[in-house]
Amino acid sequence: MTLSNDPDLITLQPDQSFFETLYTAAPLVIVGTRDEDGSENLAPKHMAIPLGWSDQFGFICTPEHGTYGNVERTGAFTVSYPRPDDILDASLAAAPRNAEGDKPSLTEIDTVDADAVDAPAVAGAYGVLECELDRIVDFADGELIAGTVVGKHVHTDAYHSDDIEPETLLEQAPVLAHLYPDRFAAISESQAFPFPEGFER
């Protein structure tokens, strides 16, 4: 039997979006950059991921977005991991610009300045990365902005160490997940992954 003959599967047409026909979990982060006039620019991103196990991080953006132009111009950005209680920050950061090119909704989001790069970060986020642009990789409908992490910050209540059980940690600092295309979730429960004996990264 082939996949298309499986009665439990729906075979999509070439023009159908795979990721809009089922829910998949992804991190929801807010990328911070500096506009040309020095003002703060914040934009939510869910196509965002560590690039390997070293200090590289990437997210998808398009040249039409201010975030793209800012990163290309300044060579810097931050990545803030907001808390589920701050989901409105991500929503406000996604608001469109007005006729003057401003985004008034950003004034509602508390920010702090990064240490190693000239970019804002979301205050109170449970994790923040400071990144310098490494390269931009062009794809058909978006571009991967890849950065080198030059600063890392984890909030004390979310810091994963041997001194606290994962269940307790997630209860006190739930993880915000984006369920593409239109939902979010607060992850406060988890199970240990059943790695096989002898497994190595």
Coordinates of C-alpha atoms in Angstrom, one line a residue:
M1 CA 0.0 0.0 0.0
T2 CA 1.2 3.5 -0.7
L3 CA 0.4 6.7 1.2
S4 CA -2.2 7.9 -1.3
N5 CA -4.1 4.5 -0.9
D6 CA -4.3 4.7 2.9
P7 CA -7.9 5.4 3.7
D8 CA -6.8 7.2 6.9
L9 CA -4.9 9.8 5.0
I10 CA -6.1 12.8 2.9
T11 CA -3.7 13.4 0.0
L12 CA -3.5 17.2 -0.5
Q13 CA -3.4 18.9 -3.8
P14 CA -0.1 20.6 -4.9
D15 CA -1.6 24.1 -4.2
Q16 CA -2.9 23.2 -0.7
S17 CA -0.8 24.2 2.3
F18 CA 0.2 21.3 4.4
F19 CA 0.7 23.5 7.5
E20 CA -2.8 25.0 7.3
T21 CA -4.5 21.6 7.2
L22 CA -3.3 20.3 10.6
Y23 CA -2.0 21.8 13.8
T24 CA 1.7 21.7 14.4
A25 CA 3.5 23.1 17.5
A26 CA 6.3 25.7 17.1
P27 CA 7.9 28.2 19.4
L28 CA 6.4 31.7 19.4
V29 CA 9.1 34.3 19.7
I30 CA 9.3 38.1 19.4
V31 CA 12.2 39.3 17.3
G32 CA 13.5 42.8 18.3
T33 CA 15.3 45.1 15.9
R34 CA 16.1 48.8 15.7
D35 CA 14.4 51.0 13.0
E36 CA 16.4 53.5 11.1
D37 CA 15.2 56.4 13.3
G38 CA 16.3 54.5 16.4
S39 CA 12.9 53.4 17.5
E40 CA 12.1 49.8 18.5
N41 CA 10.7 47.2 16.2
L42 CA 9.1 44.0 17.5
A43 CA 7.7 41.2 15.4
P44 CA 6.3 37.8 16.4
K45 CA 7.8 34.8 14.6
H46 CA 6.9 31.2 14.7
M47 CA 9.2 29.9 12.0
A48 CA 12.1 30.3 14.3
I49 CA 14.6 27.6 15.5
P50 CA 18.1 27.0 16.8
L51 CA 20.3 26.0 13.9
G52 CA 22.2 23.0 15.3
W53 CA 23.5 22.7 18.9
S54 CA 25.9 25.6 18.8
D55 CA 25.2 29.3 19.1
Q56 CA 23.3 29.8 15.8
F57 CA 19.6 30.8 15.5
G58 CA 17.4 31.5 12.6
F59 CA 13.9 32.7 11.6
I60 CA 12.0 33.2 8.4
C61 CA 11.1 36.7 7.2
T62 CA 10.5 38.5 4.0
P63 CA 12.2 41.6 2.5
E64 CA 8.8 43.5 2.7
H65 CA 9.0 43.5 6.5
G66 CA 10.7 46.1 8.6
T67 CA 12.4 43.4 10.6
Y68 CA 14.2 42.1 7.5
G69 CA 15.4 45.6 6.5
N70 CA 16.6 46.4 10.1
V71 CA 18.6 43.1 10.4
E72 CA 20.1 43.6 7.0
R73 CA 21.1 47.2 7.9
T74 CA 22.2 46.8 11.5
G75 CA 23.4 43.2 11.5
A76 CA 21.7 42.6 14.8
F77 CA 18.5 41.2 16.4
T78 CA 17.2 39.8 19.7
V79 CA 14.9 36.8 20.2
S80 CA 12.5 37.0 23.2
Y81 CA 10.5 34.0 24.4
P82 CA 7.4 35.5 25.9
R83 CA 5.3 33.8 28.5
P84 CA 1.8 32.5 27.8
D85 CA 0.4 35.3 30.0
D86 CA 2.0 37.8 27.6
I87 CA 0.4 36.4 24.5
L88 CA -1.1 39.9 23.9
D89 CA 2.4 41.2 23.5
A90 CA 2.9 38.9 20.5
S91 CA -0.5 40.0 19.1
L92 CA 0.3 43.7 19.6
A93 CA 3.7 43.2 17.9
A94 CA 1.9 41.8 14.9
A95 CA -0.3 44.9 14.4
P96 CA 0.0 46.7 11.1
R97 CA 1.7 50.0 10.8
N98 CA -0.3 53.2 10.4
A99 CA -0.2 55.6 7.5
E100 CA 2.9 57.3 8.9
G101 CA 4.7 54.0 9.1
D102 CA 4.5 53.8 12.9
K103 CA 3.3 50.9 15.0
P104 CA 1.6 52.6 18.0
S105 CA 0.7 49.2 19.6
L106 CA 4.4 48.7 20.5
T107 CA 4.2 51.3 23.2
E108 CA 2.1 48.8 25.2
I109 CA 5.0 46.3 25.3
D110 CA 7.6 46.7 28.0
T111 CA 11.1 46.4 26.6
V112 CA 14.7 46.4 27.8
D113 CA 17.9 47.2 25.8
A114 CA 20.1 44.3 24.8
D115 CA 23.7 44.3 26.2
A116 CA 25.7 42.9 23.2
V117 CA 23.7 44.3 20.2
D118 CA 21.7 47.4 19.5
A119 CA 18.2 46.0 19.6
P120 CA 15.3 45.8 22.1
A121 CA 14.1 42.7 23.9
V122 CA 10.8 42.0 25.7
A123 CA 11.0 42.7 29.4
G124 CA 10.0 39.7 31.6
A125 CA 10.5 37.1 28.8
Y126 CA 11.6 33.7 30.1
G127 CA 14.5 33.7 27.7
V128 CA 16.3 36.1 25.4
L129 CA 19.0 35.7 22.8
E130 CA 21.1 38.5 21.4
C131 CA 22.3 37.8 17.8
E132 CA 24.5 39.2 15.2
L133 CA 23.6 38.5 11.5
D134 CA 25.6 35.6 10.0
R135 CA 23.8 35.2 6.6
I136 CA 20.5 35.4 4.8
V137 CA 19.4 32.4 2.8
D138 CA 16.9 33.0 0.0
F139 CA 13.9 30.7 -0.5
A140 CA 10.9 31.0 -2.8
D141 CA 8.5 32.5 -0.4
G142 CA 10.6 33.7 2.5
E143 CA 14.2 34.1 3.6
L144 CA 16.1 32.5 6.4
I145 CA 17.8 35.1 8.6
A146 CA 20.6 33.2 10.4
G147 CA 22.4 34.8 13.3
T148 CA 25.2 34.0 15.7
V149 CA 24.2 34.2 19.4
V150 CA 26.4 36.6 21.2
G151 CA 24.4 37.0 24.4
K152 CA 22.1 34.5 26.3
H153 CA 19.7 35.2 29.2
V154 CA 17.3 32.9 31.1
H155 CA 14.9 34.1 33.7
T156 CA 15.5 32.7 37.2
D157 CA 12.1 31.0 37.3
A158 CA 12.7 29.2 34.0
Y159 CA 16.3 28.2 34.4
H160 CA 16.6 24.4 33.9
S161 CA 19.1 22.9 36.4
D162 CA 19.5 19.7 38.4
D163 CA 18.2 21.5 41.4
I164 CA 14.6 21.5 40.2
E165 CA 12.3 18.8 38.7
P166 CA 11.1 19.5 35.1
E167 CA 7.5 19.2 36.2
T168 CA 7.9 21.9 38.9
L169 CA 9.8 24.1 36.4
L170 CA 7.1 23.9 33.8
E171 CA 4.4 24.6 36.4
Q172 CA 6.1 27.8 37.5
A173 CA 7.2 28.9 34.0
P174 CA 5.0 27.4 31.3
V175 CA 6.3 27.4 27.7
L176 CA 4.3 29.3 25.0
A177 CA 3.7 27.4 21.8
H178 CA 2.2 28.5 18.6
L179 CA -0.2 26.0 17.0
Y180 CA -0.1 27.2 13.4
P181 CA -2.1 28.7 11.9
D182 CA -4.4 30.3 14.5
R183 CA -4.0 29.0 18.0
F184 CA -1.6 29.0 20.9
A185 CA -1.0 26.8 24.0
A186 CA 0.6 27.0 27.4
I187 CA 2.7 23.9 28.0
S188 CA 2.9 23.2 31.7
E189 CA 3.0 19.4 31.7
S190 CA 5.4 17.0 30.0
Q191 CA 6.7 13.5 30.1
A192 CA 10.3 12.3 30.0
F193 CA 11.3 11.2 26.5
P194 CA 11.9 7.4 26.2
F195 CA 15.4 7.5 24.7
P196 CA 16.8 4.1 23.8
E197 CA 19.7 2.8 25.7
G198 CA 23.0 4.0 24.3
F199 CA 21.4 7.0 22.6
E200 CA 23.8 9.9 21.9
R201 CA 23.0 13.3 20.4

